CSV table of N, CA and C in Angstrom, one decimal:
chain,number,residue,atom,x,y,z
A,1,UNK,N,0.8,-1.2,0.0
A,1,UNK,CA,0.0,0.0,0.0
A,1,UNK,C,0.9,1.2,0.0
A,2,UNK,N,1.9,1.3,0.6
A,2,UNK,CA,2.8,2.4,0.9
A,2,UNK,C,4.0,2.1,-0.1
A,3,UNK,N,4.4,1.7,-1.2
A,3,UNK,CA,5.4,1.4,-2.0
A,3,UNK,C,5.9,3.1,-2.6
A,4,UNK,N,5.5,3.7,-3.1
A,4,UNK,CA,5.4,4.9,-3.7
A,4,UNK,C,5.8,6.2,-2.7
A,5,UNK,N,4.9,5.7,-1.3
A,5,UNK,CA,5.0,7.4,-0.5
A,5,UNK,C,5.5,7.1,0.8
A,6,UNK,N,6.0,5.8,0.7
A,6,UNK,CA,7.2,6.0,2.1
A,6,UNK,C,6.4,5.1,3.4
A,7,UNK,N,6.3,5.5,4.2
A,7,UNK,CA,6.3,4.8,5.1
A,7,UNK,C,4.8,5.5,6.0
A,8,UNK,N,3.8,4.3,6.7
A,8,UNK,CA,2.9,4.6,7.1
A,8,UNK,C,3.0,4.5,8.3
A,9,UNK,N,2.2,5.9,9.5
A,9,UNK,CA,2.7,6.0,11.0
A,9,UNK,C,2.1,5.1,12.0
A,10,UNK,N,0.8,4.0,11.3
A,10,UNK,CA,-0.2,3.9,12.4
A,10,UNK,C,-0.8,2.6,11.2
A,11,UNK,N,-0.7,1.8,12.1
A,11,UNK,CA,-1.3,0.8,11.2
A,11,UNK,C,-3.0,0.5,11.5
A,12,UNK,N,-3.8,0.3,10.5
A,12,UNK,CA,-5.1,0.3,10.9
A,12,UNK,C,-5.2,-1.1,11.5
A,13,UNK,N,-6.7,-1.5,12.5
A,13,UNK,CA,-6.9,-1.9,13.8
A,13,UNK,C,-7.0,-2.7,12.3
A,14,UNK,N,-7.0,-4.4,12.3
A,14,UNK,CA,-7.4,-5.6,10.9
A,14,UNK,C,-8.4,-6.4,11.7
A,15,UNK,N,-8.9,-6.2,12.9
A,15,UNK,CA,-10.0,-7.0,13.6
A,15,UNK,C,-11.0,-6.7,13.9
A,16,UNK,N,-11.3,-5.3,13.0
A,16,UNK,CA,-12.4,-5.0,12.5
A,16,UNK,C,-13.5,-5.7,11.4
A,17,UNK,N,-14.2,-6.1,11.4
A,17,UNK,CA,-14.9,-6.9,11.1
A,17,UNK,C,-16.9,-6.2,10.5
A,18,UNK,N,-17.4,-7.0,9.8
A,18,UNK,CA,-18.0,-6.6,9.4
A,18,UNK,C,-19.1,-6.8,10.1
A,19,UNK,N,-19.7,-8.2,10.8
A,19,UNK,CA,-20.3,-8.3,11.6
A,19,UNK,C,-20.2,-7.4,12.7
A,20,UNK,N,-19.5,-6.9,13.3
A,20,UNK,CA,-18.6,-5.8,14.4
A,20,UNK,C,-19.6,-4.7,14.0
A,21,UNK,N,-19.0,-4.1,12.9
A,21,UNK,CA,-19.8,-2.9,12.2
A,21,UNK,C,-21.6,-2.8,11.9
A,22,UNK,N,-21.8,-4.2,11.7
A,22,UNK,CA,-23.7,-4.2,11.8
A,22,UNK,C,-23.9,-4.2,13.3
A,23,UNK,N,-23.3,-4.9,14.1
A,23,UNK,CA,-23.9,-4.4,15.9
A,23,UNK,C,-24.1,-3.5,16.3
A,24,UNK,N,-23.0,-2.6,15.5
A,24,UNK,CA,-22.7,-1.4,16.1
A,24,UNK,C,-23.7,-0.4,15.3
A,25,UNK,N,-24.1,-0.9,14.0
A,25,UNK,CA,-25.3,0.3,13.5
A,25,UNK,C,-26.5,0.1,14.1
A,26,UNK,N,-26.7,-1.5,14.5
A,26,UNK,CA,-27.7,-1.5,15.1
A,26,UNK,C,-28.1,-0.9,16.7
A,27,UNK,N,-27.1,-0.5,17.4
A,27,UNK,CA,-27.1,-0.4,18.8
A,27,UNK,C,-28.2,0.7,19.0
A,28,UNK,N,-28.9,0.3,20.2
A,28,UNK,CA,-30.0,0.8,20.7
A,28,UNK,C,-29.3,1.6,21.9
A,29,UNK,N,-28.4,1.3,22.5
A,29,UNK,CA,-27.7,2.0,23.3
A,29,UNK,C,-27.8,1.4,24.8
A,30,UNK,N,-28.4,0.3,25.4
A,30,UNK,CA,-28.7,-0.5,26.1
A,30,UNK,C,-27.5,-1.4,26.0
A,31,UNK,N,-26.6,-1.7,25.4
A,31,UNK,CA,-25.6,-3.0,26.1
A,31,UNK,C,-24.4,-2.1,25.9
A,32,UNK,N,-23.8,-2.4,27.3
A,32,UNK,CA,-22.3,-2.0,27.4
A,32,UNK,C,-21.8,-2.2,26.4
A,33,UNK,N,-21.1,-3.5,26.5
A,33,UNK,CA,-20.2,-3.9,25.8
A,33,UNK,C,-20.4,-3.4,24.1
A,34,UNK,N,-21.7,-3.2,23.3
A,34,UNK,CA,-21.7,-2.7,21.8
A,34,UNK,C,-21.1,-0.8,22.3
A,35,UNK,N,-21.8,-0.6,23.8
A,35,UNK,CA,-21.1,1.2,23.8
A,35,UNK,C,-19.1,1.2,23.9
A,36,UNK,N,-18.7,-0.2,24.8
A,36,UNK,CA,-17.4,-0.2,24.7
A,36,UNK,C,-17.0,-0.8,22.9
A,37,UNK,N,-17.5,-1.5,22.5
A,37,UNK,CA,-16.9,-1.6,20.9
A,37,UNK,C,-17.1,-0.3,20.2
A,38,UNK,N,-17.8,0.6,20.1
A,38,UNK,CA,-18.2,1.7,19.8
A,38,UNK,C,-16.6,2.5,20.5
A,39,UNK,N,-16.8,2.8,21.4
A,39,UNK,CA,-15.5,3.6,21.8
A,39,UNK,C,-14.3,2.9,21.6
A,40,UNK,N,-13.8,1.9,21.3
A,40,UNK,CA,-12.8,1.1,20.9
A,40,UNK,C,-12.7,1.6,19.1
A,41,UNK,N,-13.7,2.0,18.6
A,41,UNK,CA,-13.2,2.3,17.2
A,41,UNK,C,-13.2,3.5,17.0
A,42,UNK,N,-13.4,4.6,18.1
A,42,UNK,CA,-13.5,6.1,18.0
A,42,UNK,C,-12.0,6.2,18.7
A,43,UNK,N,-11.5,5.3,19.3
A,43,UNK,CA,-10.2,5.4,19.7
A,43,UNK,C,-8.8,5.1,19.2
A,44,UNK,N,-9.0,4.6,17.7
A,44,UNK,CA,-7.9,3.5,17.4
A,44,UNK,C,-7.8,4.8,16.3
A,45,UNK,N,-6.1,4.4,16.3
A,45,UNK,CA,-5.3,5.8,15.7
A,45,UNK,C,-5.5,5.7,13.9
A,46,UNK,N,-5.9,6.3,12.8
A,46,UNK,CA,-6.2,6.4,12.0
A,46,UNK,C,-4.8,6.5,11.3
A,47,UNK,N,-4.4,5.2,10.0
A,47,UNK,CA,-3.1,5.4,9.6
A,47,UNK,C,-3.0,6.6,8.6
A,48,UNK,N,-2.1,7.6,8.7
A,48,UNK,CA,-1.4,8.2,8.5
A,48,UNK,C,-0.1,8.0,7.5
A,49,UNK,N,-0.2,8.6,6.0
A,49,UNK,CA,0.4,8.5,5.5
A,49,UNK,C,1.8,9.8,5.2
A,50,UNK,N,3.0,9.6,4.6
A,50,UNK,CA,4.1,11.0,4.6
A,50,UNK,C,4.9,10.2,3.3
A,51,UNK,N,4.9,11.5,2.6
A,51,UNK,CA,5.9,11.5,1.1
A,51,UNK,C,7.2,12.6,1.5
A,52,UNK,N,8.1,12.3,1.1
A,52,UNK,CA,9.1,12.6,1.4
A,52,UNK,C,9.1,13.8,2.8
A,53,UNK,N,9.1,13.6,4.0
A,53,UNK,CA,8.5,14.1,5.7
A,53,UNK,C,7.8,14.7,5.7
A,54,UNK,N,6.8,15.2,4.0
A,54,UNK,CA,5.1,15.7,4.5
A,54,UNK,C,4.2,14.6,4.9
A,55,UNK,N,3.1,15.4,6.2
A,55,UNK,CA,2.1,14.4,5.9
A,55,UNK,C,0.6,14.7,4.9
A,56,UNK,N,0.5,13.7,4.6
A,56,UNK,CA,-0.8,13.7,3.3
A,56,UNK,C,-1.7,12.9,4.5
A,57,UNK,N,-1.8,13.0,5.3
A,57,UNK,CA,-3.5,12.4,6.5
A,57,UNK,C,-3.6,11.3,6.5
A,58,UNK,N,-4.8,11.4,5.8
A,58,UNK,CA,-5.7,9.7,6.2
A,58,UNK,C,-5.6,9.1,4.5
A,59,UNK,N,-5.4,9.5,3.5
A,59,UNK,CA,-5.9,9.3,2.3
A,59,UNK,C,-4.6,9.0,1.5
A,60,UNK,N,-4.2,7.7,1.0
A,60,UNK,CA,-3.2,7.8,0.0
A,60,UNK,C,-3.1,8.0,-1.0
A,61,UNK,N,-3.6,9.2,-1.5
A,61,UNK,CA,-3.5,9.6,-3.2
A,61,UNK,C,-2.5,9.9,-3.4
A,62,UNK,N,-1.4,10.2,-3.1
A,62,UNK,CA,0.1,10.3,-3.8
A,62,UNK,C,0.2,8.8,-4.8
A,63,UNK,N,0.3,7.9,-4.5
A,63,UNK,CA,0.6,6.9,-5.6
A,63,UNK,C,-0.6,7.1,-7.1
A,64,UNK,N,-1.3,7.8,-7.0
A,64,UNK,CA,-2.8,8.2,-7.8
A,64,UNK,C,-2.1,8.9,-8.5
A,65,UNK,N,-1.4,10.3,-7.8
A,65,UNK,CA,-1.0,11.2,-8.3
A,65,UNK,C,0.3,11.1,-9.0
A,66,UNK,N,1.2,10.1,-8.6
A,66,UNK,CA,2.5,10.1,-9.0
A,66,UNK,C,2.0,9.4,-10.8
A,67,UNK,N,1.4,8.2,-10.6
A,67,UNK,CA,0.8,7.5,-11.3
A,67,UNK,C,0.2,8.3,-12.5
A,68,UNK,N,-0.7,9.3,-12.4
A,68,UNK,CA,-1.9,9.8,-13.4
A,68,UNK,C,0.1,11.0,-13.8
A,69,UNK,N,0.4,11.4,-13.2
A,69,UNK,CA,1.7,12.2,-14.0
A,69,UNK,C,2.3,11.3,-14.8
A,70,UNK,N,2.7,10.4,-14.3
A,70,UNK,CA,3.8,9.5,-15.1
A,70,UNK,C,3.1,8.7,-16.8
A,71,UNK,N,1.8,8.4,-16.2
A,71,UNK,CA,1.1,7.7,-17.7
A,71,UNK,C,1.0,9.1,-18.7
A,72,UNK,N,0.4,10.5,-17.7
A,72,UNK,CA,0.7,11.3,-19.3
A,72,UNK,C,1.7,11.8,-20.0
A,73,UNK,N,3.0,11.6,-18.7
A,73,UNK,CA,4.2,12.2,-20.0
A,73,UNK,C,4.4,10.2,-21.1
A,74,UNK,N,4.1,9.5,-20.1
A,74,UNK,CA,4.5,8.2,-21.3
A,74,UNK,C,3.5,8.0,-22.8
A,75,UNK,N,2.2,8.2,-22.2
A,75,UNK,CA,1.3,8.3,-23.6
A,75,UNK,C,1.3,9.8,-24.3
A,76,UNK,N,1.9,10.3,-23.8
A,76,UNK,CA,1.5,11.6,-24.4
A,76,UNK,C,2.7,11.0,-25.8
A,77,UNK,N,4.1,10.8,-25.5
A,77,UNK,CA,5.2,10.8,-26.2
A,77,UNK,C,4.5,9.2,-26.9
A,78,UNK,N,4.2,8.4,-26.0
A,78,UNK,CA,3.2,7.0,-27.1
A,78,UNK,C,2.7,7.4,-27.9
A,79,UNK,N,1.8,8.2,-27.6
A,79,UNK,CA,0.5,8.4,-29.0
A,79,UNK,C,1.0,9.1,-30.1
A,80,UNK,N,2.1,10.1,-30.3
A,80,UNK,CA,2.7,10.9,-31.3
A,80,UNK,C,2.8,9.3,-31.7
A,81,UNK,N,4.2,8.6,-31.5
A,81,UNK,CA,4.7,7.4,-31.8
A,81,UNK,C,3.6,6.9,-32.8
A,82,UNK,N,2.9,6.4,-31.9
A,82,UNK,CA,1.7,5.4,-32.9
A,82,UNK,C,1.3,6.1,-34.2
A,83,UNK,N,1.0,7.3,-33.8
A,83,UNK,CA,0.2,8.2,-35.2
A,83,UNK,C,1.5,8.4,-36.1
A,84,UNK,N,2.9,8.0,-35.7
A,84,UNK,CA,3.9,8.7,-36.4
A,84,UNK,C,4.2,6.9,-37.4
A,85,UNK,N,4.0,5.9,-36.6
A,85,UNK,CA,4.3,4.8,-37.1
A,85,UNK,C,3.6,4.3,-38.7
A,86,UNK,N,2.6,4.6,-39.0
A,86,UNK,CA,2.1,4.4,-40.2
A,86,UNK,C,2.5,5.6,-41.2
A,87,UNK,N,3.1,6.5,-41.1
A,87,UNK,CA,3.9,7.2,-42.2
A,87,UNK,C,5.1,7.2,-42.7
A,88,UNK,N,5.6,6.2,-41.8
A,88,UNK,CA,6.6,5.9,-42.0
A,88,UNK,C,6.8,5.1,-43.2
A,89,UNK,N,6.1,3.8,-42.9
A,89,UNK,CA,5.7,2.7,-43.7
A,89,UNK,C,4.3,2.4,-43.9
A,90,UNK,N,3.3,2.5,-44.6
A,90,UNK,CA,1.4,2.0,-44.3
A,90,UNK,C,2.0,0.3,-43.9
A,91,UNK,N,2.6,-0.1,-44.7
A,91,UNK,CA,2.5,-1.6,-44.4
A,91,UNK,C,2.9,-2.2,-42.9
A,92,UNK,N,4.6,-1.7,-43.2
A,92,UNK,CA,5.2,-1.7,-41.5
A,92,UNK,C,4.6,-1.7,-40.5
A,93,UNK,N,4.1,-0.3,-40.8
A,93,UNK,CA,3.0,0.3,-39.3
A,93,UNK,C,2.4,-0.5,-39.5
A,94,UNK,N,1.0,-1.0,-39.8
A,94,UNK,CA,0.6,-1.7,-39.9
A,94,UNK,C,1.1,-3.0,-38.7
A,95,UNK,N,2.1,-3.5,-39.7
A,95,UNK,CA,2.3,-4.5,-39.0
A,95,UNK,C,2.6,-4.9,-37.5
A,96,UNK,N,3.3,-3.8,-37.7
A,96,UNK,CA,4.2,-3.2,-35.7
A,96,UNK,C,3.2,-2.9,-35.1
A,97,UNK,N,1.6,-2.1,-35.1
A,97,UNK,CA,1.2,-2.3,-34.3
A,97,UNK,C,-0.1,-3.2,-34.3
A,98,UNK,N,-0.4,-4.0,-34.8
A,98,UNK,CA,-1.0,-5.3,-35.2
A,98,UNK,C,-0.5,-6.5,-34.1
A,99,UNK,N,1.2,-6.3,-34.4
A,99,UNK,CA,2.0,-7.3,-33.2
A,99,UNK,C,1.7,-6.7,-32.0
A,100,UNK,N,2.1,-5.5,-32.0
A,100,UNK,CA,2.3,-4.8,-30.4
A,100,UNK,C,0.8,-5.2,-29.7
A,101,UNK,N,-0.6,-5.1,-29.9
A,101,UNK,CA,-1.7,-5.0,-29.9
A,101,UNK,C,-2.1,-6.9,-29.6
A,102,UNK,N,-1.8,-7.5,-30.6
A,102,UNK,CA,-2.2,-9.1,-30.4
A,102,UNK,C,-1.0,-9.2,-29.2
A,103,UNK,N,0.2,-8.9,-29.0
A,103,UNK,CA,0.7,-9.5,-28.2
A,103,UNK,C,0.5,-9.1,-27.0
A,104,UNK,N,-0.2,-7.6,-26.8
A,104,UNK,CA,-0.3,-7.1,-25.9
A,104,UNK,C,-1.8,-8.2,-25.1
A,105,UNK,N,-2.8,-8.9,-26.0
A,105,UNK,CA,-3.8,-9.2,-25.8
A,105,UNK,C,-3.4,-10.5,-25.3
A,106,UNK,N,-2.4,-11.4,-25.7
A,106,UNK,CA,-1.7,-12.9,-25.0
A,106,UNK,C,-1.1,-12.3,-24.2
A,107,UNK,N,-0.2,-11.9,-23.9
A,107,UNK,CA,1.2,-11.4,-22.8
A,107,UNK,C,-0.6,-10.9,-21.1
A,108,UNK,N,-1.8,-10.5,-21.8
A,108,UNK,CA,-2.0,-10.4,-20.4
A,108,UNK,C,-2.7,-11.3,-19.6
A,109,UNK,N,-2.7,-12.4,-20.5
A,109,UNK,CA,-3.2,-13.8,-19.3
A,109,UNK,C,-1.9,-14.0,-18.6
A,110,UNK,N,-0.5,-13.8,-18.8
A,110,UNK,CA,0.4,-14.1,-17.5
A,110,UNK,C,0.9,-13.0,-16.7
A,111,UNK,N,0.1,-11.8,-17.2
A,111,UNK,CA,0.9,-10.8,-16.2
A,111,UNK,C,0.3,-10.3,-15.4
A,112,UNK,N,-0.5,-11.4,-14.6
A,112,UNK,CA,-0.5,-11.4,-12.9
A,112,UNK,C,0.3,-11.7,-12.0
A,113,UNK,N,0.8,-12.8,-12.6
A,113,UNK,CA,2.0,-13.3,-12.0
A,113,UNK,C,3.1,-12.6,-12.1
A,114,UNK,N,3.5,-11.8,-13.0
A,114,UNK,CA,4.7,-11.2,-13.1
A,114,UNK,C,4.3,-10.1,-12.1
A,115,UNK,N,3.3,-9.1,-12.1
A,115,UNK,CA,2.9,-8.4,-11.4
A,115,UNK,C,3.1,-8.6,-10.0
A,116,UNK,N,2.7,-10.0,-9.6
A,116,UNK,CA,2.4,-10.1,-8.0
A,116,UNK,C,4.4,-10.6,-7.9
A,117,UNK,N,5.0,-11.0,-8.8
A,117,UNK,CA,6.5,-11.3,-8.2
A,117,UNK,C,7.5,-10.0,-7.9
A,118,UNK,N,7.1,-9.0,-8.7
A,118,UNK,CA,8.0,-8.1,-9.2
A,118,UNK,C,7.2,-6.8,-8.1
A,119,UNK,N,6.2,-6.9,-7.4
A,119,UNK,CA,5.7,-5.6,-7.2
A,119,UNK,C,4.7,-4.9,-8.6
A,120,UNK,N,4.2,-3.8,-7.7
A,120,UNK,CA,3.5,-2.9,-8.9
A,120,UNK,C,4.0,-2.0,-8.9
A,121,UNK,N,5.4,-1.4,-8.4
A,121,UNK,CA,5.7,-0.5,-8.4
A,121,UNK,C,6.9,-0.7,-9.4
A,122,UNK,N,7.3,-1.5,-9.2
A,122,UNK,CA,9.3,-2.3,-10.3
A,122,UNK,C,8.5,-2.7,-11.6
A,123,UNK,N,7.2,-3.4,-11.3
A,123,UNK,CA,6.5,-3.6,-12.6
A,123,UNK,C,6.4,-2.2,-14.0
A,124,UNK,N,5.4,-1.6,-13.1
A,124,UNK,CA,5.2,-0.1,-13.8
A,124,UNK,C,6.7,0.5,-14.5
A,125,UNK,N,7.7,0.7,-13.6
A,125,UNK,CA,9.0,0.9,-13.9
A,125,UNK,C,9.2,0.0,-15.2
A,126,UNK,N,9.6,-1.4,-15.0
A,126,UNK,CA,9.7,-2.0,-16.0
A,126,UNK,C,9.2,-1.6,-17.4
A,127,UNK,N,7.7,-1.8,-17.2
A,127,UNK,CA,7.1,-2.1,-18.4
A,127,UNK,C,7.3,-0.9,-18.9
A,128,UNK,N,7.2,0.4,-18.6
A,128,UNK,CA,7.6,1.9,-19.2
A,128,UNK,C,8.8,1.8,-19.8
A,129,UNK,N,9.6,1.0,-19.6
A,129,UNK,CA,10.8,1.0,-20.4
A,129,UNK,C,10.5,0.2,-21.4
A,130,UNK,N,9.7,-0.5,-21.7
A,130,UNK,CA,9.6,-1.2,-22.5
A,130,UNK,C,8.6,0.0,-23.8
A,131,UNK,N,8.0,0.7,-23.4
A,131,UNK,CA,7.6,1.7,-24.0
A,131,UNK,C,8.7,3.1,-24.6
A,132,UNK,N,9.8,2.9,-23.6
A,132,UNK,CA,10.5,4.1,-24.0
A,132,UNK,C,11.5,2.9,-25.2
A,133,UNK,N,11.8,1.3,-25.6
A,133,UNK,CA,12.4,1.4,-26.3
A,133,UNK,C,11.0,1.1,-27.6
A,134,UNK,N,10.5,0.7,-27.5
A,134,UNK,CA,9.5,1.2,-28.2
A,134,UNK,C,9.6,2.5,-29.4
A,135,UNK,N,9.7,3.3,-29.0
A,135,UNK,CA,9.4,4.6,-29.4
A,135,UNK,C,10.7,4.3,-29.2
A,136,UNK,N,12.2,4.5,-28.9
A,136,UNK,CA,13.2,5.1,-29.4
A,136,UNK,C,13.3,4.0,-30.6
A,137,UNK,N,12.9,2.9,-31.1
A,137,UNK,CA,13.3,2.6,-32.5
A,137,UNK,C,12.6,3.2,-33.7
A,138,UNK,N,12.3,4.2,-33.5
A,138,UNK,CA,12.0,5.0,-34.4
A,138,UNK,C,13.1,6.1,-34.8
A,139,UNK,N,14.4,5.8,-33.7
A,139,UNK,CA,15.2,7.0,-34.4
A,139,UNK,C,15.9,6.7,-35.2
A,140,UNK,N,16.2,5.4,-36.0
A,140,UNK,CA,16.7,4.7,-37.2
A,140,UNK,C,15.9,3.3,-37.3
A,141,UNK,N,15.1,3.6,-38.9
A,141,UNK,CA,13.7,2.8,-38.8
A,141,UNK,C,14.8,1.6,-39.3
A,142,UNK,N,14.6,0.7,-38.7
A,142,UNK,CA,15.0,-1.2,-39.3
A,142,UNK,C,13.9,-2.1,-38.7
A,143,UNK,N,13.8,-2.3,-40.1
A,143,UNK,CA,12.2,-3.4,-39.9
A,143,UNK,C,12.2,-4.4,-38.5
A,144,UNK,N,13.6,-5.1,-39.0
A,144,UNK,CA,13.5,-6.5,-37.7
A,144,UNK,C,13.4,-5.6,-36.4
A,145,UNK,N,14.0,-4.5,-36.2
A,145,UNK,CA,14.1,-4.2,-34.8
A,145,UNK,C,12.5,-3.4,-34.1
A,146,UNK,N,12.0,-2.9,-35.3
A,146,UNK,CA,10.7,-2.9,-34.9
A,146,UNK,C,9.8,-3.5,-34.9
A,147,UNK,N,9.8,-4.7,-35.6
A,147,UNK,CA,9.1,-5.7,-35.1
A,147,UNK,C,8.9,-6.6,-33.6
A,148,UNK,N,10.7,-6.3,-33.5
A,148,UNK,CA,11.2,-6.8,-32.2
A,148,UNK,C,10.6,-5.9,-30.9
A,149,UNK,N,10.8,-4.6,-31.2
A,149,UNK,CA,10.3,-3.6,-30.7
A,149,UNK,C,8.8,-3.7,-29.9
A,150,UNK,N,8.0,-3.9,-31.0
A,150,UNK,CA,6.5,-4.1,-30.7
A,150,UNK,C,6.5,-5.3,-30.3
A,151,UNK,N,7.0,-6.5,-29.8
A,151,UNK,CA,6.9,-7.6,-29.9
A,151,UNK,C,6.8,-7.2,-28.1
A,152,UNK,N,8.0,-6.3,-28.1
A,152,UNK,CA,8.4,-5.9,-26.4
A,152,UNK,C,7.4,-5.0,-25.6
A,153,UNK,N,7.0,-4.0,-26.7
A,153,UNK,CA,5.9,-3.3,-26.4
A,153,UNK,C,4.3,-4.2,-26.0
A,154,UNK,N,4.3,-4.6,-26.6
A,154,UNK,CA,3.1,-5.8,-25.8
A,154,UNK,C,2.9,-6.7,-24.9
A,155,UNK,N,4.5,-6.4,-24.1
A,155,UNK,CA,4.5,-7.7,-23.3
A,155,UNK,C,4.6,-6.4,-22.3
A,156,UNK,N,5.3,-5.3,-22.7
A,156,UNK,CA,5.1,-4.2,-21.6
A,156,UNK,C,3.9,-3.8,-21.1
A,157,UNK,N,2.9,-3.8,-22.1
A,157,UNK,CA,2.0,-3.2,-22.0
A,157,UNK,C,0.9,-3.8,-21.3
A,158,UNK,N,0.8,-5.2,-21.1
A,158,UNK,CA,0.4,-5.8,-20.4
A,158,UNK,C,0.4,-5.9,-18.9
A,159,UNK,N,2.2,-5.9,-18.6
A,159,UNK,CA,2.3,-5.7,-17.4
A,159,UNK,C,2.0,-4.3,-17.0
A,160,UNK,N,2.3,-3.6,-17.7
A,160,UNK,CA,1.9,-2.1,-17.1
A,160,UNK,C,0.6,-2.0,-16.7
A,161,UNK,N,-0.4,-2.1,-17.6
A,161,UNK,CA,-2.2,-2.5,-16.9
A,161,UNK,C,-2.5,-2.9,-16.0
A,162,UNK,N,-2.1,-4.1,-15.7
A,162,UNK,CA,-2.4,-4.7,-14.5
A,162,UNK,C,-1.5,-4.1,-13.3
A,163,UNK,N,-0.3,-3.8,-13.2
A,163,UNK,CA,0.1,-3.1,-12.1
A,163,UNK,C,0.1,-2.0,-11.9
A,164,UNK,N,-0.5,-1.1,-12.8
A,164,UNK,CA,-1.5,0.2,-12.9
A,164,UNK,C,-3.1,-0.3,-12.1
A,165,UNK,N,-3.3,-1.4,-12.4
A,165,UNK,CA,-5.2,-1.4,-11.6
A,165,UNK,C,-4.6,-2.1,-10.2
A,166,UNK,N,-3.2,-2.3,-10.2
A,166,UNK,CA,-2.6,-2.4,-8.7
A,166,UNK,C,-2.6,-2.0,-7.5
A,167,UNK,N,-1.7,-1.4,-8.2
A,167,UNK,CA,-1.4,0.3,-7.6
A,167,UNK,C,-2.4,0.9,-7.2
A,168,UNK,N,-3.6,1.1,-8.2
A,168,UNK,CA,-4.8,2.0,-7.7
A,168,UNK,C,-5.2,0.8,-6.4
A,169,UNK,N,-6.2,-0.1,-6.8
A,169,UNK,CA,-6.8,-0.7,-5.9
A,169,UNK,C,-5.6,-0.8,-4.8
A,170,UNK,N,-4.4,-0.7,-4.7
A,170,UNK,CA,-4.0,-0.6,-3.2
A,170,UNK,C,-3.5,1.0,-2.3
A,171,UNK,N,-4.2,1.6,-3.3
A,171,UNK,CA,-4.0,3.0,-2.6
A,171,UNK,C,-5.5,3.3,-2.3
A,172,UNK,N,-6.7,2.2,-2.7
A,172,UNK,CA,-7.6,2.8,-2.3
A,172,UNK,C,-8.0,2.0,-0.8
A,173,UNK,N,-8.9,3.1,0.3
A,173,UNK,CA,-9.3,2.1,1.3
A,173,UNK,C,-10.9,2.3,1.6
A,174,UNK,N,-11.8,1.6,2.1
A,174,UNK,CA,-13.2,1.5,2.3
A,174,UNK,C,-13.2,2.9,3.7
């Protein structure tokens, strides 16, 4: 949860429970013990998150934020790429992003597993490189290597997705 913004000061209570939470909506105000579980969760320290010695509170949107900056400078420089790839060659292009695209569509039945070994943070890292070589074979066009290129680009692109809906779902909390 904390991979991106450092270190968390207060870990949340995990024996909270959901049954716990319907007693407690139901309480009539008559049994101790639902008024002591009641003050037991008005008391337990709320975790607290900090990016480089600020604190950002209760809410970890820094990985959100780091995240939504970093996809637009990558697609931003992606999308010229793509739109630039078919003028180069109609056919080539074509073909490069045809591979990049089908491989991107196989490469993502196994990149859960690469996701859950590597982290979603080394993942994201990773697979953006796999985008920056991508686009740098375009600075001297040779067919094999762009083929090769896209071949890489799809396997990045895979993992990038999934440890992009990673990263989100573990920066979000109920």
């Amino acid at each position: 949860m904390t991979e991106l913004t450092g270190r968390v000061s207060a870990e949340p209570n995990v024996a909270r429970d959901d049954a716990a939470r319907d007693d407690l909506a139901r309480d009539d105000g008559d049994d101790d013990a639902t008024d002591a579980l009641a003050a037991s969760f008005a008391s337990d320290p709320e975790p607290r998150f900090e990016l480089c010695g600020r604190d950002l509170g209760r809410h970890n949107n820094a990985n959100v934020y780091v995240l939504a900056f970093s996809f637009l400078a990558l697609f931003s420089s992606y999308g010229a790429t793509q739109n630039f790839v078919t003028t180069v060659s109609k056919s080539l292009g074509y073909v490069v992003l045809f591979l990049a695209y089908a491989t991107f569509a196989f490469a993502s039945l196994v990149a859960p597993p690469v996701v859950q070994r590597l982290g979603a943070r080394w993942s994201l890292i990773a697979a953006s490189l796999t985008y920056c070589v991508f686009i740098s074979a375009f600075i001297r066009v040779y067919a094999p290597f762009l083929v090769l290129a896209s071949v890489l680009l799809g396997c990045g692109a895979a993992v990038l997705w999934t440890a992009q809906g990673a990263l989100v779902a573990s920066s979000c909390r109920d």
